[in-house]
Amino acid sequence: MTKQLEEGMTMLFAEYEVPESAKKISNNDFARWCIPSDRKNTKSFARDFQKLLMLACYILQPALRSDWSTLEYTTAAINKLSADQNRIQFLRGGRIRIAMNKFKNVKHMGAQIVEIDSPRLKRYLRYWIDLLTRLNGAVPKQLFIWRLSPDKEVKLSTINRESFAKTLPRASEGVISKRQTVNSFRLAHEIALQRDGKYQDMTVGERGRAHGKLLHSHRTGLIYNWQRVFVLRSNRRSVYERVYDPF
């Protein structure tokens, strides 16, 4: 899936003749595509970039549930913010982290800080915030999902988890030619983790922290693997590989 994502990004930037390696779209490129059109302009570029970025959040990073749609953008210190929202925090020096205060297992795990480790994903996220700020005319409060149509006003579409969960499979079908649900991505990360040769040498604590990046416990991570084994033993290997293709 990583390869298809990279190819999708390369094709998008090439189509608009915009350098993919740039930290943000240049003033010249933004002005060149900021044109009245019902087909192709900066808004259509942002629309397609948003789809790819949503996938990147599940491919390049241990997959959260549908919580990406709930994230509020901030540059403020976490200790200066109320603990009643999920936030994505952009810090100086390139660091980006997610403060999870409301999620499925919060009663058992407590509030969690999730670091964005992928340099590529961090670059995409910063590119997105800059692009969205220019299109919106103000710094966005929410990360996803924005309505981006070439001939319509830019506006926030929804922050609903269920709507986000329905949008993700459609986006994945267009990029990686298969409908991947949120759970499909989470299972793929668990499979990749437990297949890694280093996993067998981890202590129980280290395994717990590794599984914790998906905001669930070590035990839940093992259940994901048991589900995989059950499918394989049910002689449905091809179905498993098609739906739960690891990275």
PDB file of C-alpha atoms in Angstrom:
ATOM      1  CA  MET A   1       0.000   0.000   0.000  1.00  0.00           C
ATOM      2  CA  THR A   2       2.880   2.357   0.665  1.00  0.00           C
ATOM      3  CA  LYS A   3       3.987   2.066  -2.957  1.00  0.00           C
ATOM      4  CA  GLN A   4       0.530   2.869  -4.324  1.00  0.00           C
ATOM      5  CA  LEU A   5       0.279   5.875  -2.010  1.00  0.00           C
ATOM      6  CA  GLU A   6       3.638   7.215  -3.189  1.00  0.00           C
ATOM      7  CA  GLU A   7       2.656   6.688  -6.814  1.00  0.00           C
ATOM      8  CA  GLY A   8      -0.635   8.491  -6.226  1.00  0.00           C
ATOM      9  CA  MET A   9       1.128  11.481  -4.694  1.00  0.00           C
ATOM     10  CA  THR A  10       3.672  11.604  -7.520  1.00  0.00           C
ATOM     11  CA  MET A  11       0.928  11.502 -10.154  1.00  0.00           C
ATOM     12  CA  LEU A  12      -1.058  14.270  -8.460  1.00  0.00           C
ATOM     13  CA  PHE A  13       1.876  16.659  -8.176  1.00  0.00           C
ATOM     14  CA  ALA A  14       2.968  15.876 -11.733  1.00  0.00           C
ATOM     15  CA  GLU A  15      -0.528  16.556 -13.080  1.00  0.00           C
ATOM     16  CA  TYR A  16      -0.468  20.055 -11.603  1.00  0.00           C
ATOM     17  CA  GLU A  17       3.236  20.564 -12.339  1.00  0.00           C
ATOM     18  CA  VAL A  18       3.944  21.308  -8.685  1.00  0.00           C
ATOM     19  CA  PRO A  19       7.156  20.053  -6.994  1.00  0.00           C
ATOM     20  CA  GLU A  20       6.341  17.146  -4.706  1.00  0.00           C
ATOM     21  CA  SER A  21       9.359  17.651  -2.451  1.00  0.00           C
ATOM     22  CA  ALA A  22       8.426  21.231  -1.505  1.00  0.00           C
ATOM     23  CA  LYS A  23       7.410  21.984   2.074  1.00  0.00           C
ATOM     24  CA  LYS A  24       4.496  24.057   0.806  1.00  0.00           C
ATOM     25  CA  ILE A  25       3.019  25.177  -2.479  1.00  0.00           C
ATOM     26  CA  SER A  26       4.843  28.238  -3.793  1.00  0.00           C
ATOM     27  CA  ASN A  27       3.108  31.581  -4.248  1.00  0.00           C
ATOM     28  CA  ASN A  28       3.630  31.323  -8.005  1.00  0.00           C
ATOM     29  CA  ASP A  29       2.127  27.831  -8.254  1.00  0.00           C
ATOM     30  CA  PHE A  30      -0.794  28.783  -6.026  1.00  0.00           C
ATOM     31  CA  ALA A  31      -1.525  31.862  -8.140  1.00  0.00           C
ATOM     32  CA  ARG A  32      -1.156  29.861 -11.360  1.00  0.00           C
ATOM     33  CA  TRP A  33      -3.874  27.429 -10.311  1.00  0.00           C
ATOM     34  CA  CYS A  34      -6.070  29.892  -8.405  1.00  0.00           C
ATOM     35  CA  ILE A  35      -8.356  30.315 -11.403  1.00  0.00           C
ATOM     36  CA  PRO A  36     -12.116  30.141 -12.020  1.00  0.00           C
ATOM     37  CA  SER A  37     -12.856  26.620 -13.202  1.00  0.00           C
ATOM     38  CA  ASP A  38     -15.421  23.888 -12.750  1.00  0.00           C
ATOM     39  CA  ARG A  39     -12.799  21.195 -13.309  1.00  0.00           C
ATOM     40  CA  LYS A  40      -9.211  21.931 -12.363  1.00  0.00           C
ATOM     41  CA  ASN A  41      -7.718  24.539 -10.022  1.00  0.00           C
ATOM     42  CA  THR A  42      -6.230  24.837  -6.528  1.00  0.00           C
ATOM     43  CA  LYS A  43      -9.424  23.494  -4.959  1.00  0.00           C
ATOM     44  CA  SER A  44      -9.420  20.342  -7.081  1.00  0.00           C
ATOM     45  CA  PHE A  45      -5.737  19.858  -6.236  1.00  0.00           C
ATOM     46  CA  ALA A  46      -6.556  20.207  -2.534  1.00  0.00           C
ATOM     47  CA  ARG A  47      -9.523  17.829  -2.891  1.00  0.00           C
ATOM     48  CA  ASP A  48      -7.348  15.070  -4.335  1.00  0.00           C
ATOM     49  CA  PHE A  49      -4.526  15.809  -1.895  1.00  0.00           C
ATOM     50  CA  GLN A  50      -6.952  15.474   1.021  1.00  0.00           C
ATOM     51  CA  LYS A  51      -7.930  11.961  -0.138  1.00  0.00           C
ATOM     52  CA  LEU A  52      -4.297  10.914  -0.385  1.00  0.00           C
ATOM     53  CA  LEU A  53      -3.452  12.487   2.965  1.00  0.00           C
ATOM     54  CA  MET A  54      -6.285  10.621   4.659  1.00  0.00           C
ATOM     55  CA  LEU A  55      -4.808   7.372   3.354  1.00  0.00           C
ATOM     56  CA  ALA A  56      -1.303   8.444   4.393  1.00  0.00           C
ATOM     57  CA  CYS A  57      -2.544   8.852   7.968  1.00  0.00           C
ATOM     58  CA  TYR A  58      -3.467   5.146   7.983  1.00  0.00           C
ATOM     59  CA  ILE A  59      -0.573   3.775   5.937  1.00  0.00           C
ATOM     60  CA  LEU A  60       2.441   5.757   7.184  1.00  0.00           C
ATOM     61  CA  GLN A  61       1.334   5.845  10.829  1.00  0.00           C
ATOM     62  CA  PRO A  62      -0.069   3.148  13.157  1.00  0.00           C
ATOM     63  CA  ALA A  63      -3.746   3.462  12.302  1.00  0.00           C
ATOM     64  CA  LEU A  64      -6.043   5.193  14.767  1.00  0.00           C
ATOM     65  CA  ARG A  65      -9.713   4.386  14.528  1.00  0.00           C
ATOM     66  CA  SER A  66     -11.868   7.070  12.885  1.00  0.00           C
ATOM     67  CA  ASP A  67     -10.435   9.666  15.254  1.00  0.00           C
ATOM     68  CA  TRP A  68      -8.556  11.668  12.607  1.00  0.00           C
ATOM     69  CA  SER A  69     -11.834  13.412  11.798  1.00  0.00           C
ATOM     70  CA  THR A  70     -12.057  14.725  15.377  1.00  0.00           C
ATOM     71  CA  LEU A  71      -8.626  16.369  15.510  1.00  0.00           C
ATOM     72  CA  GLU A  72      -8.426  20.109  16.085  1.00  0.00           C
ATOM     73  CA  TYR A  73      -5.318  21.859  14.775  1.00  0.00           C
ATOM     74  CA  THR A  74      -3.199  23.762  17.282  1.00  0.00           C
ATOM     75  CA  THR A  75       0.290  25.143  17.825  1.00  0.00           C
ATOM     76  CA  ALA A  76      -0.306  25.817  21.517  1.00  0.00           C
ATOM     77  CA  ALA A  77       1.275  23.820  24.323  1.00  0.00           C
ATOM     78  CA  ILE A  78      -0.922  20.915  25.379  1.00  0.00           C
ATOM     79  CA  ASN A  79      -0.881  21.986  29.031  1.00  0.00           C
ATOM     80  CA  LYS A  80      -2.503  25.282  28.003  1.00  0.00           C
ATOM     81  CA  LEU A  81      -5.459  23.543  26.378  1.00  0.00           C
ATOM     82  CA  SER A  82      -8.548  21.935  27.847  1.00  0.00           C
ATOM     83  CA  ALA A  83      -8.579  18.150  27.973  1.00  0.00           C
ATOM     84  CA  ASP A  84     -11.994  17.758  26.372  1.00  0.00           C
ATOM     85  CA  GLN A  85     -10.940  17.533  22.708  1.00  0.00           C
ATOM     86  CA  ASN A  86      -8.642  15.522  20.463  1.00  0.00           C
ATOM     87  CA  ARG A  87      -5.969  17.702  18.909  1.00  0.00           C
ATOM     88  CA  ILE A  88      -3.082  17.567  16.468  1.00  0.00           C
ATOM     89  CA  GLN A  89      -0.246  19.738  17.710  1.00  0.00           C
ATOM     90  CA  PHE A  90       2.340  21.263  15.374  1.00  0.00           C
ATOM     91  CA  LEU A  91       5.523  22.175  17.238  1.00  0.00           C
ATOM     92  CA  ARG A  92       8.676  24.025  16.306  1.00  0.00           C
ATOM     93  CA  GLY A  93      11.459  21.927  14.880  1.00  0.00           C
ATOM     94  CA  GLY A  94       9.080  19.812  12.819  1.00  0.00           C
ATOM     95  CA  ARG A  95       7.609  17.716  15.610  1.00  0.00           C
ATOM     96  CA  ILE A  96       3.927  16.789  15.305  1.00  0.00           C
ATOM     97  CA  ARG A  97       1.928  14.870  17.867  1.00  0.00           C
ATOM     98  CA  ILE A  98      -1.672  13.949  18.560  1.00  0.00           C
ATOM     99  CA  ALA A  99      -3.327  14.478  21.947  1.00  0.00           C
ATOM    100  CA  MET A 100      -6.055  11.865  22.320  1.00  0.00           C
ATOM    101  CA  ASN A 101      -8.492  12.752  25.093  1.00  0.00           C
ATOM    102  CA  LYS A 102     -11.623  11.130  23.675  1.00  0.00           C
ATOM    103  CA  PHE A 103     -11.366   7.664  22.147  1.00  0.00           C
ATOM    104  CA  LYS A 104     -12.761   4.162  22.594  1.00  0.00           C
ATOM    105  CA  ASN A 105     -10.337   2.909  25.254  1.00  0.00           C
ATOM    106  CA  VAL A 106      -9.729   6.157  27.133  1.00  0.00           C
ATOM    107  CA  LYS A 107     -11.315   4.801  30.345  1.00  0.00           C
ATOM    108  CA  HIS A 108      -8.772   1.968  30.437  1.00  0.00           C
ATOM    109  CA  MET A 109      -5.721   3.706  28.953  1.00  0.00           C
ATOM    110  CA  GLY A 110      -6.233   7.324  29.961  1.00  0.00           C
ATOM    111  CA  ALA A 111      -5.428  10.275  27.697  1.00  0.00           C
ATOM    112  CA  GLN A 112      -2.630   9.462  25.248  1.00  0.00           C
ATOM    113  CA  ILE A 113      -0.001  11.386  23.263  1.00  0.00           C
ATOM    114  CA  VAL A 114       0.725   9.852  19.853  1.00  0.00           C
ATOM    115  CA  GLU A 115       3.880  10.968  18.063  1.00  0.00           C
ATOM    116  CA  ILE A 116       3.907  11.266  14.276  1.00  0.00           C
ATOM    117  CA  ASP A 117       7.158   9.476  13.436  1.00  0.00           C
ATOM    118  CA  SER A 118       7.038   9.368   9.635  1.00  0.00           C
ATOM    119  CA  PRO A 119       8.985  12.289   8.080  1.00  0.00           C
ATOM    120  CA  ARG A 120       6.889  11.954   4.932  1.00  0.00           C
ATOM    121  CA  LEU A 121       3.598  12.150   6.815  1.00  0.00           C
ATOM    122  CA  LYS A 122       4.800  15.171   8.777  1.00  0.00           C
ATOM    123  CA  ARG A 123       5.699  16.922   5.528  1.00  0.00           C
ATOM    124  CA  TYR A 124       2.302  16.104   4.017  1.00  0.00           C
ATOM    125  CA  LEU A 125       0.494  17.392   7.112  1.00  0.00           C
ATOM    126  CA  ARG A 126       2.372  20.692   7.112  1.00  0.00           C
ATOM    127  CA  TYR A 127       1.760  21.066   3.370  1.00  0.00           C
ATOM    128  CA  TRP A 128      -1.941  20.451   3.972  1.00  0.00           C
ATOM    129  CA  ILE A 129      -2.323  23.031   6.738  1.00  0.00           C
ATOM    130  CA  ASP A 130      -0.570  25.684   4.641  1.00  0.00           C
ATOM    131  CA  LEU A 131      -2.667  24.889   1.555  1.00  0.00           C
ATOM    132  CA  LEU A 132      -5.919  24.810   3.504  1.00  0.00           C
ATOM    133  CA  THR A 133      -5.099  28.094   5.251  1.00  0.00           C
ATOM    134  CA  ARG A 134      -4.616  29.811   1.896  1.00  0.00           C
ATOM    135  CA  LEU A 135      -7.801  28.380   0.435  1.00  0.00           C
ATOM    136  CA  ASN A 136      -9.886  29.006   3.536  1.00  0.00           C
ATOM    137  CA  GLY A 137      -8.501  32.470   4.233  1.00  0.00           C
ATOM    138  CA  ALA A 138      -7.839  31.505   7.853  1.00  0.00           C
ATOM    139  CA  VAL A 139      -6.009  28.851   9.833  1.00  0.00           C
ATOM    140  CA  PRO A 140      -8.298  25.785   9.907  1.00  0.00           C
ATOM    141  CA  LYS A 141      -9.655  24.578  13.213  1.00  0.00           C
ATOM    142  CA  GLN A 142     -10.228  21.019  12.017  1.00  0.00           C
ATOM    143  CA  LEU A 143      -7.914  18.761  10.032  1.00  0.00           C
ATOM    144  CA  PHE A 144     -10.612  16.800   8.136  1.00  0.00           C
ATOM    145  CA  ILE A 145     -13.020  16.548   6.218  1.00  0.00           C
ATOM    146  CA  TRP A 146     -13.244  19.652   4.022  1.00  0.00           C
ATOM    147  CA  ARG A 147     -15.586  20.159   1.084  1.00  0.00           C
ATOM    148  CA  LEU A 148     -13.339  21.038  -1.824  1.00  0.00           C
ATOM    149  CA  SER A 149     -14.977  21.530  -5.182  1.00  0.00           C
ATOM    150  CA  PRO A 150     -13.436  23.565  -8.046  1.00  0.00           C
ATOM    151  CA  ASP A 151     -16.409  25.920  -8.341  1.00  0.00           C
ATOM    152  CA  LYS A 152     -17.682  26.077  -4.742  1.00  0.00           C
ATOM    153  CA  GLU A 153     -16.711  27.779  -1.516  1.00  0.00           C
ATOM    154  CA  VAL A 154     -14.272  25.919   0.718  1.00  0.00           C
ATOM    155  CA  LYS A 155     -15.983  24.810   3.903  1.00  0.00           C
ATOM    156  CA  LEU A 156     -15.766  22.144   6.580  1.00  0.00           C
ATOM    157  CA  SER A 157     -17.925  19.206   5.527  1.00  0.00           C
ATOM    158  CA  THR A 158     -18.009  16.944   8.583  1.00  0.00           C
ATOM    159  CA  ILE A 159     -16.082  15.848  11.664  1.00  0.00           C
ATOM    160  CA  ASN A 160     -18.334  12.848  12.156  1.00  0.00           C
ATOM    161  CA  ARG A 161     -16.461   9.584  12.793  1.00  0.00           C
ATOM    162  CA  GLU A 162     -18.998   7.504  10.892  1.00  0.00           C
ATOM    163  CA  SER A 163     -18.807   9.741   7.814  1.00  0.00           C
ATOM    164  CA  PHE A 164     -15.024   9.607   7.914  1.00  0.00           C
ATOM    165  CA  ALA A 165     -15.128   5.806   8.162  1.00  0.00           C
ATOM    166  CA  LYS A 166     -17.310   5.673   5.036  1.00  0.00           C
ATOM    167  CA  THR A 167     -15.096   8.087   3.086  1.00  0.00           C
ATOM    168  CA  LEU A 168     -11.850   6.192   3.702  1.00  0.00           C
ATOM    169  CA  PRO A 169     -12.768   3.007   1.747  1.00  0.00           C
ATOM    170  CA  ARG A 170     -13.841   5.073  -1.260  1.00  0.00           C
ATOM    171  CA  ALA A 171     -10.543   6.957  -1.184  1.00  0.00           C
ATOM    172  CA  SER A 172      -8.538   3.737  -0.876  1.00  0.00           C
ATOM    173  CA  GLU A 173     -10.388   2.121  -3.766  1.00  0.00           C
ATOM    174  CA  GLY A 174      -9.321   4.955  -6.060  1.00  0.00           C
ATOM    175  CA  VAL A 175      -5.661   4.821  -5.009  1.00  0.00           C
ATOM    176  CA  ILE A 176      -4.819   1.222  -4.079  1.00  0.00           C
ATOM    177  CA  SER A 177      -7.631  -0.462  -6.046  1.00  0.00           C
ATOM    178  CA  LYS A 178      -9.220  -2.067  -2.992  1.00  0.00           C
ATOM    179  CA  ARG A 179     -11.669  -0.905  -0.365  1.00  0.00           C
ATOM    180  CA  GLN A 180      -9.762  -0.716   2.892  1.00  0.00           C
ATOM    181  CA  THR A 181     -11.767   0.069   6.006  1.00  0.00           C
ATOM    182  CA  VAL A 182     -10.370   1.611   9.182  1.00  0.00           C
ATOM    183  CA  ASN A 183     -10.211  -1.873  10.713  1.00  0.00           C
ATOM    184  CA  SER A 184      -8.447  -3.214   7.613  1.00  0.00           C
ATOM    185  CA  PHE A 185      -5.667  -0.667   8.082  1.00  0.00           C
ATOM    186  CA  ARG A 186      -5.439  -1.401  11.809  1.00  0.00           C
ATOM    187  CA  LEU A 187      -5.188  -5.127  11.174  1.00  0.00           C
ATOM    188  CA  ALA A 188      -2.510  -4.545   8.537  1.00  0.00           C
ATOM    189  CA  HIS A 189      -0.422  -2.632  11.088  1.00  0.00           C
ATOM    190  CA  GLU A 190      -0.858  -5.401  13.667  1.00  0.00           C
ATOM    191  CA  ILE A 191       0.169  -8.063  11.166  1.00  0.00           C
ATOM    192  CA  ALA A 192       3.245  -6.066  10.148  1.00  0.00           C
ATOM    193  CA  LEU A 193       4.173  -5.531  13.808  1.00  0.00           C
ATOM    194  CA  GLN A 194       3.818  -9.171  14.810  1.00  0.00           C
ATOM    195  CA  ARG A 195       5.614 -10.445  11.707  1.00  0.00           C
ATOM    196  CA  ASP A 196       8.609  -8.223  12.400  1.00  0.00           C
ATOM    197  CA  GLY A 197      11.560 -10.298  13.592  1.00  0.00           C
ATOM    198  CA  LYS A 198      12.245  -7.778  16.373  1.00  0.00           C
ATOM    199  CA  TYR A 199       8.819  -8.429  17.881  1.00  0.00           C
ATOM    200  CA  GLN A 200       9.850 -11.830  19.259  1.00  0.00           C
ATOM    201  CA  ASP A 201      12.724 -10.239  21.169  1.00  0.00           C
ATOM    202  CA  MET A 202      10.586  -7.534  22.773  1.00  0.00           C
ATOM    203  CA  THR A 203       9.724  -7.599  26.455  1.00  0.00           C
ATOM    204  CA  VAL A 204       6.072  -7.606  27.499  1.00  0.00           C
ATOM    205  CA  GLY A 205       6.362  -3.907  28.271  1.00  0.00           C
ATOM    206  CA  GLU A 206       7.871  -3.139  24.881  1.00  0.00           C
ATOM    207  CA  ARG A 207       5.124  -5.083  23.143  1.00  0.00           C
ATOM    208  CA  GLY A 208       2.522  -3.224  25.151  1.00  0.00           C
ATOM    209  CA  ARG A 209       3.944   0.129  24.046  1.00  0.00           C
ATOM    210  CA  ALA A 210       4.088  -1.034  20.424  1.00  0.00           C
ATOM    211  CA  HIS A 211       0.439  -2.124  20.466  1.00  0.00           C
ATOM    212  CA  GLY A 212      -0.415   1.046  22.373  1.00  0.00           C
ATOM    213  CA  LYS A 213       0.430   3.133  19.310  1.00  0.00           C
ATOM    214  CA  LEU A 214      -2.866   1.867  17.890  1.00  0.00           C
ATOM    215  CA  LEU A 215      -4.557   2.891  21.161  1.00  0.00           C
ATOM    216  CA  HIS A 216      -5.332  -0.621  22.262  1.00  0.00           C
ATOM    217  CA  SER A 217      -3.758  -3.180  24.579  1.00  0.00           C
ATOM    218  CA  HIS A 218      -1.275  -5.991  24.007  1.00  0.00           C
ATOM    219  CA  ARG A 219      -4.134  -8.475  24.451  1.00  0.00           C
ATOM    220  CA  THR A 220      -6.255  -6.742  21.803  1.00  0.00           C
ATOM    221  CA  GLY A 221      -3.299  -6.825  19.426  1.00  0.00           C
ATOM    222  CA  LEU A 222      -3.042 -10.588  19.888  1.00  0.00           C
ATOM    223  CA  ILE A 223      -6.753 -10.948  19.160  1.00  0.00           C
ATOM    224  CA  TYR A 224      -6.153  -9.249  15.806  1.00  0.00           C
ATOM    225  CA  ASN A 225      -3.565 -11.939  15.068  1.00  0.00           C
ATOM    226  CA  TRP A 226      -5.888 -14.730  16.179  1.00  0.00           C
ATOM    227  CA  GLN A 227      -8.485 -13.412  13.732  1.00  0.00           C
ATOM    228  CA  ARG A 228      -5.883 -13.628  10.963  1.00  0.00           C
ATOM    229  CA  VAL A 229      -5.002 -17.216  11.885  1.00  0.00           C
ATOM    230  CA  PHE A 230      -8.680 -18.156  11.961  1.00  0.00           C
ATOM    231  CA  VAL A 231      -9.193 -16.821   8.449  1.00  0.00           C
ATOM    232  CA  LEU A 232      -6.136 -18.686   7.167  1.00  0.00           C
ATOM    233  CA  ARG A 233      -7.257 -21.938   8.755  1.00  0.00           C
ATOM    234  CA  SER A 234     -10.701 -21.489   7.234  1.00  0.00           C
ATOM    235  CA  ASN A 235      -9.115 -21.879   3.787  1.00  0.00           C
ATOM    236  CA  ARG A 236      -9.841 -18.285   2.855  1.00  0.00           C
ATOM    237  CA  ARG A 237      -6.280 -17.109   2.439  1.00  0.00           C
ATOM    238  CA  SER A 238      -7.003 -15.277  -0.798  1.00  0.00           C
ATOM    239  CA  VAL A 239      -9.838 -13.349   0.854  1.00  0.00           C
ATOM    240  CA  TYR A 240      -7.600 -12.412   3.767  1.00  0.00           C
ATOM    241  CA  GLU A 241      -4.751 -11.254   1.567  1.00  0.00           C
ATOM    242  CA  ARG A 242      -7.066  -9.184  -0.595  1.00  0.00           C
ATOM    243  CA  VAL A 243      -8.772  -7.412   2.303  1.00  0.00           C
ATOM    244  CA  TYR A 244      -5.960  -7.270   4.864  1.00  0.00           C
ATOM    245  CA  ASP A 245      -2.883  -6.767   2.742  1.00  0.00           C
ATOM    246  CA  PRO A 246       0.010  -5.853   5.091  1.00  0.00           C
ATOM    247  CA  PHE A 247       2.440  -3.118   4.162  1.00  0.00           C
TER     248      PHE A 247
END
